[in-house]
PDB file of C-alpha atoms in Angstrom:
ATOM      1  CA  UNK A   1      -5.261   9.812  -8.389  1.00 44.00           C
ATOM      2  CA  UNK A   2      -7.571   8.418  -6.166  1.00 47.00           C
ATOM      3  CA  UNK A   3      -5.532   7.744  -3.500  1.00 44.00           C
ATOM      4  CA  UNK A   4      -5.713  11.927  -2.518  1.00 40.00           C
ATOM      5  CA  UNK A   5      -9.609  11.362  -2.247  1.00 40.00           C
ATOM      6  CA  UNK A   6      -8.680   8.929   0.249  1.00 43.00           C
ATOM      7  CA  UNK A   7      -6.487  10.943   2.185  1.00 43.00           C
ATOM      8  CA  UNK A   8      -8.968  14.134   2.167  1.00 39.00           C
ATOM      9  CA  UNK A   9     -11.243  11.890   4.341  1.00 40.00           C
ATOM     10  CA  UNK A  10      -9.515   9.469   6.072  1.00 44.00           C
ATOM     11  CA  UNK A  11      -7.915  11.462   9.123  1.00 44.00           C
ATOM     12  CA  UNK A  12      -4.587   9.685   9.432  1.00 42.00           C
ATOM     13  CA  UNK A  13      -3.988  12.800  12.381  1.00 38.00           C
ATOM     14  CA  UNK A  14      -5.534  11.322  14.577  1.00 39.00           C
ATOM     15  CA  UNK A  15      -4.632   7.013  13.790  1.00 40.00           C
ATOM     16  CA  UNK A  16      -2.562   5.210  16.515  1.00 38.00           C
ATOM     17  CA  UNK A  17       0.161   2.780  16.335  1.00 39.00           C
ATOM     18  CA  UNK A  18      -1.840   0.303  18.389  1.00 69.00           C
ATOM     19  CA  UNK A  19      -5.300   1.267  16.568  1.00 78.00           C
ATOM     20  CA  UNK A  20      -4.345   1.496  13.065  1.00 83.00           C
ATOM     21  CA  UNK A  21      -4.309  -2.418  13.196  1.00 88.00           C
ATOM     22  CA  UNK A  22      -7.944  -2.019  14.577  1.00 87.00           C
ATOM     23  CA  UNK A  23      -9.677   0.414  12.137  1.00 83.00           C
ATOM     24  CA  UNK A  24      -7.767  -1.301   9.263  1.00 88.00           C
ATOM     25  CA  UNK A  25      -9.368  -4.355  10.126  1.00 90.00           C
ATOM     26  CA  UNK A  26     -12.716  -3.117  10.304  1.00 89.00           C
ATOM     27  CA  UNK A  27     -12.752  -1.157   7.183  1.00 86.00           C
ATOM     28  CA  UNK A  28     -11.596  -4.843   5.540  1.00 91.00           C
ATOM     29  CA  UNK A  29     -14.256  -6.199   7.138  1.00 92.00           C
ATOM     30  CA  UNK A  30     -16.807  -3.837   5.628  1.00 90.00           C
ATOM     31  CA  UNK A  31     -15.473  -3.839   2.578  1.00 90.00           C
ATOM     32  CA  UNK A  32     -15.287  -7.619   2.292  1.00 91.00           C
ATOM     33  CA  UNK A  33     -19.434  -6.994   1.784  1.00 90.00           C
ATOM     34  CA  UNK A  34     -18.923  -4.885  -1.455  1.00 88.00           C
ATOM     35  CA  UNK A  35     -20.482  -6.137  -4.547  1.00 88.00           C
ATOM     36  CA  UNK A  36     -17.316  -5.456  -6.557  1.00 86.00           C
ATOM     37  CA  UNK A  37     -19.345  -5.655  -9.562  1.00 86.00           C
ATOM     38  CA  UNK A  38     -20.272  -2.007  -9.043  1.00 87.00           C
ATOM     39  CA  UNK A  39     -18.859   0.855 -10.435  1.00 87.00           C
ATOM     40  CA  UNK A  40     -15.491   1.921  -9.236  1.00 86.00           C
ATOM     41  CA  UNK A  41     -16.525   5.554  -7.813  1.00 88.00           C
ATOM     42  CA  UNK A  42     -19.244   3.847  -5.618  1.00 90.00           C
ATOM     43  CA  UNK A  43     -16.822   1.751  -4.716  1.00 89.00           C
ATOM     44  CA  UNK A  44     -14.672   4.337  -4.003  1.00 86.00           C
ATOM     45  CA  UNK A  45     -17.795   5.877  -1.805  1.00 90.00           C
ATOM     46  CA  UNK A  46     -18.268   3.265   0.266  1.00 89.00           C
ATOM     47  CA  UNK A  47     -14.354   3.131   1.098  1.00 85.00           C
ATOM     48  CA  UNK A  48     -14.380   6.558   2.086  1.00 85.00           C
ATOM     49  CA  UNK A  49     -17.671   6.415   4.207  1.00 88.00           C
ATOM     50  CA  UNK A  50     -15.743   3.486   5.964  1.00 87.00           C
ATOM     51  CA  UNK A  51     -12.773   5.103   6.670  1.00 79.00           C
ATOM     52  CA  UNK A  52     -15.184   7.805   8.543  1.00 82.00           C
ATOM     53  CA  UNK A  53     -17.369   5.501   9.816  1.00 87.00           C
ATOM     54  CA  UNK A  54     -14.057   3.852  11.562  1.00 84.00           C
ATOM     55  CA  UNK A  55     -12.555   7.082  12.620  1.00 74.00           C
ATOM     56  CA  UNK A  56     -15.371   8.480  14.591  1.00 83.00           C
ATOM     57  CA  UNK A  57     -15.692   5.325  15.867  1.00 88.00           C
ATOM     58  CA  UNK A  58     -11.826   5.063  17.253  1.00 84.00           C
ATOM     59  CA  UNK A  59     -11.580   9.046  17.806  1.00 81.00           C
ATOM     60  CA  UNK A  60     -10.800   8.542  21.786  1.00 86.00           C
ATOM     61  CA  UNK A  61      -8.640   5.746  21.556  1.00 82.00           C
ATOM     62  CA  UNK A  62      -6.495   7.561  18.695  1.00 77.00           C
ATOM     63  CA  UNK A  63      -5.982  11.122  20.348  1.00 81.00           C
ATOM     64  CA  UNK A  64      -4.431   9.117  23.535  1.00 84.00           C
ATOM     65  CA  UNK A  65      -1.692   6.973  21.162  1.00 80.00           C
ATOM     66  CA  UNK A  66      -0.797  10.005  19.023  1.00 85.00           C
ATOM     67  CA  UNK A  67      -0.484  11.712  22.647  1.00 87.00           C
ATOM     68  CA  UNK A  68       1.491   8.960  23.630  1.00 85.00           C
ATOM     69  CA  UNK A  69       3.253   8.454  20.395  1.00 82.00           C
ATOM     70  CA  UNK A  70       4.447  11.767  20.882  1.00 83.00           C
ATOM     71  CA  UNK A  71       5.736  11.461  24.112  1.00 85.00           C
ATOM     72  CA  UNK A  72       7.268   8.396  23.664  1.00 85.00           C
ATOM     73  CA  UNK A  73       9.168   9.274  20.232  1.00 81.00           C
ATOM     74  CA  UNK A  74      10.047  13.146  20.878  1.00 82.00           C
ATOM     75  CA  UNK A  75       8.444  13.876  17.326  1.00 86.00           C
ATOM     76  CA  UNK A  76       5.247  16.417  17.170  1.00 88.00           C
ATOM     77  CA  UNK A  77       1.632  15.447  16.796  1.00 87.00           C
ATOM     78  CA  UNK A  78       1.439  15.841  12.552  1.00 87.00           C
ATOM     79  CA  UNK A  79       4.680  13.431  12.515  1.00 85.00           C
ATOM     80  CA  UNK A  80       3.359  10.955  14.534  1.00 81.00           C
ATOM     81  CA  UNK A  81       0.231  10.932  13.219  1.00 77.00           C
ATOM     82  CA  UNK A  82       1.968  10.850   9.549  1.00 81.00           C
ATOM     83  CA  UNK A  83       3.875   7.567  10.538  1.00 78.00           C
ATOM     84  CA  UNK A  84       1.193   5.881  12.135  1.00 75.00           C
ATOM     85  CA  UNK A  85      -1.026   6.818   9.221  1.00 77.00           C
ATOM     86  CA  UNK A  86       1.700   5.272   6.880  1.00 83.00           C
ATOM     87  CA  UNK A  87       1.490   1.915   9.212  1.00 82.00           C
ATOM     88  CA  UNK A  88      -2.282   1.903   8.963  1.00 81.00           C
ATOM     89  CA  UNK A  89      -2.233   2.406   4.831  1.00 83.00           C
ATOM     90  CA  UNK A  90       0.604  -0.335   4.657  1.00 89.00           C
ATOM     91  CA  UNK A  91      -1.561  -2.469   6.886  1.00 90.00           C
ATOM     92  CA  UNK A  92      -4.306  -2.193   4.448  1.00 90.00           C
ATOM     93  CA  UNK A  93      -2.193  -2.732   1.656  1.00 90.00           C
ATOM     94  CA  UNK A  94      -0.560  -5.879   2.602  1.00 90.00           C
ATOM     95  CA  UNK A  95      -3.659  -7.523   4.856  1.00 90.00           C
ATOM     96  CA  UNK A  96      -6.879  -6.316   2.916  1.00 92.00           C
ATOM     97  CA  UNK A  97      -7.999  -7.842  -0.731  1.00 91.00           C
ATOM     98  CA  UNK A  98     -10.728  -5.309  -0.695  1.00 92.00           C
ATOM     99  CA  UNK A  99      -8.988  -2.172   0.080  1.00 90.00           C
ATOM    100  CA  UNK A 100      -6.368  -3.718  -2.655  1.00 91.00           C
ATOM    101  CA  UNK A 101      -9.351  -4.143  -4.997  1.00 89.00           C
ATOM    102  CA  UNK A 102     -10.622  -0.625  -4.691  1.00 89.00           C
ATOM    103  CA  UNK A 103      -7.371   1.577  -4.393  1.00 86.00           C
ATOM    104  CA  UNK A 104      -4.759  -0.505  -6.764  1.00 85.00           C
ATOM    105  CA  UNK A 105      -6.629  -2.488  -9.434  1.00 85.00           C
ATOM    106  CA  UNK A 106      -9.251  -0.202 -10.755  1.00 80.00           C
ATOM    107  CA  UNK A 107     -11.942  -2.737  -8.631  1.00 78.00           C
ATOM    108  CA  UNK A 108     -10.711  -5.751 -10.587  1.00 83.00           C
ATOM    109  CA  UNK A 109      -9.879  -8.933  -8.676  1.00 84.00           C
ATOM    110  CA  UNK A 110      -5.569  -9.039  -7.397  1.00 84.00           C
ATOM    111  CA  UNK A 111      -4.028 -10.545 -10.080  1.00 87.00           C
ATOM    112  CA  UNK A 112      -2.305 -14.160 -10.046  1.00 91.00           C
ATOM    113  CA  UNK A 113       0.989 -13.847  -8.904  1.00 94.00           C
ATOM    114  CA  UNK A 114       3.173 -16.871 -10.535  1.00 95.00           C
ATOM    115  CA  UNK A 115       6.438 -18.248  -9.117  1.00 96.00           C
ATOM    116  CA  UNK A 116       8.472 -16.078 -11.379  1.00 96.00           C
ATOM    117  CA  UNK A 117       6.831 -12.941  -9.888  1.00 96.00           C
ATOM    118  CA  UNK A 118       7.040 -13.979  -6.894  1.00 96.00           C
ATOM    119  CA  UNK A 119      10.747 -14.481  -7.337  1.00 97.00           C
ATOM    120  CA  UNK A 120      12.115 -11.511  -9.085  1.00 97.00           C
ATOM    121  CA  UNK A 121       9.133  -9.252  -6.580  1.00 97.00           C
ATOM    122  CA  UNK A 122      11.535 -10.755  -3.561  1.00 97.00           C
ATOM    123  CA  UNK A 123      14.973  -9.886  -5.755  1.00 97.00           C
ATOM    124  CA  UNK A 124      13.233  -6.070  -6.457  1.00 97.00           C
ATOM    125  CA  UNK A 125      12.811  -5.882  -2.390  1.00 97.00           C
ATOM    126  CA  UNK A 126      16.264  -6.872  -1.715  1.00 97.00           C
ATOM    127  CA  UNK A 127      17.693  -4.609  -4.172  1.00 97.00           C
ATOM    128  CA  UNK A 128      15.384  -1.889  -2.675  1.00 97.00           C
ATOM    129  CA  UNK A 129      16.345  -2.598   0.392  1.00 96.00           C
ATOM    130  CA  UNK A 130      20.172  -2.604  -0.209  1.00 96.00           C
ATOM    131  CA  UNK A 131      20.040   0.891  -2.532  1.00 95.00           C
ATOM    132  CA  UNK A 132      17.732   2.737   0.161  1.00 94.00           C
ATOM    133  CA  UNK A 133      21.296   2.269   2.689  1.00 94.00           C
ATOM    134  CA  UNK A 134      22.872   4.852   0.476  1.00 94.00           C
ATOM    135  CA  UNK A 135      19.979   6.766  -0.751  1.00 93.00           C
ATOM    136  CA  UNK A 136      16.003   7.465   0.346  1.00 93.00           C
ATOM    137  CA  UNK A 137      13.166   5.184  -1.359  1.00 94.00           C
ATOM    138  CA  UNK A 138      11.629   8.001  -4.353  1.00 94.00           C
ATOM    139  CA  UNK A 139       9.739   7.182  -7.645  1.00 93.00           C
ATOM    140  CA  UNK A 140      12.792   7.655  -9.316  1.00 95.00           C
ATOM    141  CA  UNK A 141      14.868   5.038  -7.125  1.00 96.00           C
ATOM    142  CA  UNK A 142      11.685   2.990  -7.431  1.00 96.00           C
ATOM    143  CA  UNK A 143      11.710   2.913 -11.370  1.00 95.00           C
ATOM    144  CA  UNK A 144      15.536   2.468 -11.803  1.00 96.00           C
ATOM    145  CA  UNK A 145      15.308  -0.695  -9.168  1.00 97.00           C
ATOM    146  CA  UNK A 146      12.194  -1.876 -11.401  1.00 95.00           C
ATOM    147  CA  UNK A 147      14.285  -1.411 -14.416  1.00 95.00           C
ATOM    148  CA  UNK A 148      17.454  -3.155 -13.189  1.00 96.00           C
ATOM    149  CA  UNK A 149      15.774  -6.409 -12.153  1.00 96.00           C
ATOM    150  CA  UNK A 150      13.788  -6.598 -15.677  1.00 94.00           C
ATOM    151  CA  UNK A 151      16.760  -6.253 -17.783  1.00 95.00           C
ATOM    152  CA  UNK A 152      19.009  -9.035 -15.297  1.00 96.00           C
ATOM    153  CA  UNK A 153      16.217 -11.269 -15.428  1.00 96.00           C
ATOM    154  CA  UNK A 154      14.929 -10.872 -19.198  1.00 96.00           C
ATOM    155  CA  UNK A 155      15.665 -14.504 -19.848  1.00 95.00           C
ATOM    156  CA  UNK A 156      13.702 -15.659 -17.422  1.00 96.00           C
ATOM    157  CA  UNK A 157      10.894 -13.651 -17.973  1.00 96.00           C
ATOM    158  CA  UNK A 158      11.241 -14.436 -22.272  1.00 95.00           C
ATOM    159  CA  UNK A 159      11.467 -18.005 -21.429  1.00 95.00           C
ATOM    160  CA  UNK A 160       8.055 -18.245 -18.711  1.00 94.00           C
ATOM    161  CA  UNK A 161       5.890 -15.235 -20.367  1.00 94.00           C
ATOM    162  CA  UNK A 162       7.365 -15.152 -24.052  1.00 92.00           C
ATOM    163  CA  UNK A 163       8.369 -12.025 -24.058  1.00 90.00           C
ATOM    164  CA  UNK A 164      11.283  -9.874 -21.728  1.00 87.00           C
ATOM    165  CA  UNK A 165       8.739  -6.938 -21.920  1.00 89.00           C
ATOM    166  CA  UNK A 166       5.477  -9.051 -21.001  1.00 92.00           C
ATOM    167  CA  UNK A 167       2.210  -7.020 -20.029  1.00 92.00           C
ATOM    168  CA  UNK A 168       1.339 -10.414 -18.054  1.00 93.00           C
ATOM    169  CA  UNK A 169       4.437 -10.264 -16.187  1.00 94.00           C
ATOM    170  CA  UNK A 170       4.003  -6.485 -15.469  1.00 93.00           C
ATOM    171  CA  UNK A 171       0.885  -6.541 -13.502  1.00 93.00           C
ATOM    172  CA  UNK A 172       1.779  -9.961 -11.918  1.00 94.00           C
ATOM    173  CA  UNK A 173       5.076  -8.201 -10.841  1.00 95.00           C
ATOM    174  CA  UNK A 174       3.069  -5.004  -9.823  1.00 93.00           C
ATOM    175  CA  UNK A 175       0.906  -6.807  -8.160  1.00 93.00           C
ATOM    176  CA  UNK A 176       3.171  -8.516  -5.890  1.00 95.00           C
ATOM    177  CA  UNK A 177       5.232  -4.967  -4.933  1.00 95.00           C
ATOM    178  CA  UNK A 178       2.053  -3.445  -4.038  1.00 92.00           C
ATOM    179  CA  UNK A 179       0.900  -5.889  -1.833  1.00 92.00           C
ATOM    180  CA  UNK A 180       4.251  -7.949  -0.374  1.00 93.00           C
ATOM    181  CA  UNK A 181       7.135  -6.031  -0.654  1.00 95.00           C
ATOM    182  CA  UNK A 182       7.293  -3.626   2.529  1.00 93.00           C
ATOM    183  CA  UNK A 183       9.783  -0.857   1.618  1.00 94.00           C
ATOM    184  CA  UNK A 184       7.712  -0.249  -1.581  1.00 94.00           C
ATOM    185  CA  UNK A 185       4.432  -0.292   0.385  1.00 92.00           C
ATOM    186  CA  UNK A 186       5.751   1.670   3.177  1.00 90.00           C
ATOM    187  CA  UNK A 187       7.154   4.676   0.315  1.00 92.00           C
ATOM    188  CA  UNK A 188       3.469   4.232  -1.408  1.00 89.00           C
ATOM    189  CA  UNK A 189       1.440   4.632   1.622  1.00 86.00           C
ATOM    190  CA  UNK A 190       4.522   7.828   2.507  1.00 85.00           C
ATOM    191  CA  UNK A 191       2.986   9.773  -0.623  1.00 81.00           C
ATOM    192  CA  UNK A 192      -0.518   9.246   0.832  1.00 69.00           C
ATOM    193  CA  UNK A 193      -0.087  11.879   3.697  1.00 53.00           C
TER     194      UNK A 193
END
């Protein structure tokens, strides 16, 4: 997966709590020039030569928050550099069409979300949100939570995309986890470190 390429080169050690919001905005930024027309690996260049770019850039300002970090939160250097790398991935995630471009839909443009999306995305975050209480957020809580709100809302996706298995609903669906609903983002960007 791509996503590992990522990781190799972005140095999430050394990200800060208060400057992951910073170097995720100015790899958007940069990004937001791309000709997306381009093939996905240069694509995939030019996000990684960002991400560099960005770090040596910050470098100073990130040692003293994981220092800090540290202190604050009683957790070593690699942990606090692994959460604030999660916050910094979930940032770009939620906040950057670009990064979502490059790392989640092969280049393409984000999908459409529609209403029922939208909807049954919010349902599939509560549900998440209730079931990770008892349990912690994994692929396989992640499928069976997927699974549970298809099959209690199969009506309503039959009756607005034709069909309760709908490719169109799917990636709209997708679409909307990967880039609104927080737990899910938050156990996506967890698998990145």
């Amino acid at each position: 997966m791509r996503w590992i390429i990522l990781v190799m080169f972005f140095p999430i050690s050394l990200m800060s709590q208060t400057v992951d919001r910073s170097i995720a905005n100015s790899v958007c930024e940069t990004l937001s020039s791309l000709n997306f027309s381009e093939d996905p690996d240069t694509l995939q260049d030019s996000l990684i030569t960002s991400l560099k770019a960005e770090y040596k850039n910050h470098r100073p300002a990130f040692i003293d928050q994981i220092l800090a970090y540290e202190k604050d939160s009683l957790i070593s250097q690699m942990q606090a550099a692994q959460v604030i790398g999660e916050k910094t991935i979930v940032h770009l995630m939620d906040n950057c069409i670009p990064f979502q471009r490059i790392t989640m839909f092969e280049s393409q443009a984000v999908p459409e979300i529609s209403q029922t999306a939208k909807k049954l995305g919010k349902k599939f975050t509560a549900l998440l949100l209730r079931k990770a209480e008892s349990q912690d957020i994994d692929n396989d809580l992640i499928d069976a939570t997927r699974l549970e709100i298809r099959e209690e809302y199969a009506g309503l996706i039959a009756k607005k995309y034709g069909d309760s298995h709908s490719k169109v609903f799917m990636k709209e669906f997708d679409a909307y986890i990967m880039t609104e609903s927080l737990p899910y983002m938050k156990w996506a960007a967890s698998n990145f470190n």
